[in-house]
Amino acid sequence: MRFYPGRHKHYCGIDLHARTMYVCILDVEGEECLSAD
């Protein structure tokens, strides 16, 4: 798998393996901006 090396203001992760989706958005410092279940 190839990875995108670019830098952005925010990052988003989605857990696709869970029964309920969980979304988390982080800023550049790694601080959580938004999390939703």
Backbone as ProteinMPNN parsed JSONL, in Angstrom:
{"seq_chain_A": "MRFYPGRHKHYCGIDLHARTMYVCILDVEGEECLSAD", "coords_chain_A": {"N_chain_A": [[0.839, -1.165, 0.0], [0.53, 2.227, -0.768], [1.458, 5.351, 0.683], [0.245, 8.641, 1.314], [2.253, 11.436, 1.428], [1.736, 14.114, 2.03], [1.138, 17.213, 3.914], [-1.464, 18.463, 6.013], [-4.041, 20.691, 7.314], [-5.975, 19.42, 8.916], [-6.705, 16.024, 9.956], [-8.338, 12.939, 9.268], [-9.808, 10.018, 10.582], [-11.365, 6.877, 10.126], [-13.036, 4.176, 11.526], [-13.553, 1.31, 9.995], [-14.06, -1.327, 10.579], [-15.639, -1.731, 12.752], [-18.909, -2.325, 14.194], [-20.499, -0.08, 14.562], [-19.905, 3.051, 13.107], [-17.079, 5.11, 13.761], [-15.795, 8.309, 13.861], [-12.97, 10.393, 13.786], [-11.416, 13.511, 13.997], [-8.37, 15.137, 13.726], [-6.104, 17.814, 14.549], [-3.036, 19.365, 13.315], [-1.242, 19.227, 15.466], [-2.094, 16.975, 16.725], [-4.236, 17.153, 18.388], [-7.593, 16.482, 19.306], [-10.22, 17.502, 17.286], [-12.825, 16.927, 16.549], [-15.038, 14.313, 17.308], [-17.095, 11.614, 16.539], [-19.733, 9.292, 16.941]], "CA_chain_A": [[0.0, 0.0, 0.0], [1.282, 3.484, -0.806], [0.968, 6.358, 1.612], [0.309, 10.018, 0.847], [3.15, 12.122, 2.358], [1.399, 15.536, 2.169], [0.737, 17.745, 5.227], [-2.723, 19.188, 5.943], [-4.475, 21.336, 8.552], [-6.727, 18.437, 9.695], [-6.619, 14.624, 9.537], [-9.553, 12.21, 9.618], [-9.701, 8.564, 10.618], [-12.654, 6.193, 10.24], [-12.913, 2.752, 11.847], [-14.486, 0.597, 9.125], [-14.235, -2.701, 11.031], [-16.577, -1.772, 13.873], [-20.327, -2.371, 13.803], [-20.902, 1.322, 14.454], [-18.776, 3.838, 12.602], [-16.528, 6.125, 14.645], [-14.984, 9.256, 13.089], [-12.159, 11.274, 14.622], [-10.658, 14.499, 13.222], [-7.263, 15.69, 14.506], [-5.344, 18.895, 13.929], [-1.632, 19.038, 13.055], [-0.577, 18.896, 16.731], [-2.636, 15.725, 17.24], [-5.364, 17.432, 19.279], [-8.874, 16.074, 18.736], [-11.122, 18.605, 16.957], [-14.177, 16.394, 16.484], [-15.187, 12.857, 17.309], [-18.517, 11.285, 16.443], [-20.061, 7.872, 16.918]], "C_chain_A": [[0.893, 1.241, 0.0], [0.638, 4.492, 0.136], [1.173, 7.743, 1.033], [1.138, 10.827, 1.841], [2.795, 13.591, 2.631], [0.98, 15.922, 3.582], [-0.53, 18.574, 5.05], [-3.066, 19.772, 7.305], [-5.191, 20.343, 9.477], [-6.546, 17.045, 9.102], [-7.858, 13.898, 10.038], [-9.281, 10.713, 9.599], [-11.078, 7.962, 10.828], [-12.388, 4.716, 10.507], [-13.968, 1.994, 11.051], [-14.785, -0.817, 9.6], [-15.221, -2.828, 12.187], [-18.014, -1.859, 13.352], [-20.888, -0.965, 13.667], [-19.687, 2.116, 14.012], [-18.364, 4.892, 13.624], [-15.593, 6.995, 13.815], [-14.247, 10.161, 14.06], [-11.364, 12.207, 13.71], [-9.639, 15.146, 14.147], [-6.645, 16.867, 13.777], [-3.884, 18.472, 13.811], [-0.891, 18.625, 14.326], [-1.068, 17.583, 17.324], [-3.774, 15.917, 18.221], [-6.67, 17.084, 18.571], [-9.767, 17.29, 18.518], [-12.579, 18.155, 17.003], [-14.115, 14.883, 16.572], [-16.679, 12.566, 17.338], [-18.68, 9.779, 16.331], [-21.215, 7.637, 15.983]], "O_chain_A": [[1.903, 1.28, 0.702], [-0.574, 4.478, 0.352], [2.16, 7.994, 0.341], [0.76, 10.903, 3.01], [3.498, 14.249, 3.397], [0.525, 15.08, 4.356], [-0.668, 19.301, 4.066], [-2.472, 19.408, 8.319], [-5.031, 20.417, 10.695], [-6.271, 16.894, 7.912], [-8.371, 14.209, 11.113], [-8.605, 10.206, 8.704], [-11.87, 8.474, 11.619], [-11.606, 4.082, 9.799], [-15.149, 2.031, 11.395], [-15.692, -1.454, 9.065], [-15.594, -3.942, 12.556], [-18.29, -1.507, 12.205], [-21.667, -0.692, 12.754], [-18.575, 1.882, 14.484], [-19.216, 5.494, 14.278], [-14.699, 6.481, 13.141], [-14.823, 10.64, 15.037], [-10.718, 11.756, 12.764], [-9.987, 15.642, 15.218], [-6.655, 16.924, 12.547], [-3.533, 17.347, 14.166], [-0.009, 17.768, 14.275], [-0.519, 17.118, 18.323], [-4.237, 14.951, 18.827], [-6.832, 17.357, 17.382], [-10.042, 18.031, 19.461], [-13.457, 18.9, 17.439], [-13.24, 14.251, 15.98], [-17.431, 13.202, 18.076], [-17.871, 9.09, 15.71], [-21.653, 6.499, 15.816]]}, "name": "protein", "num_of_chains": 1, "seq": "MRFYPGRHKHYCGIDLHARTMYVCILDVEGEECLSAD"}
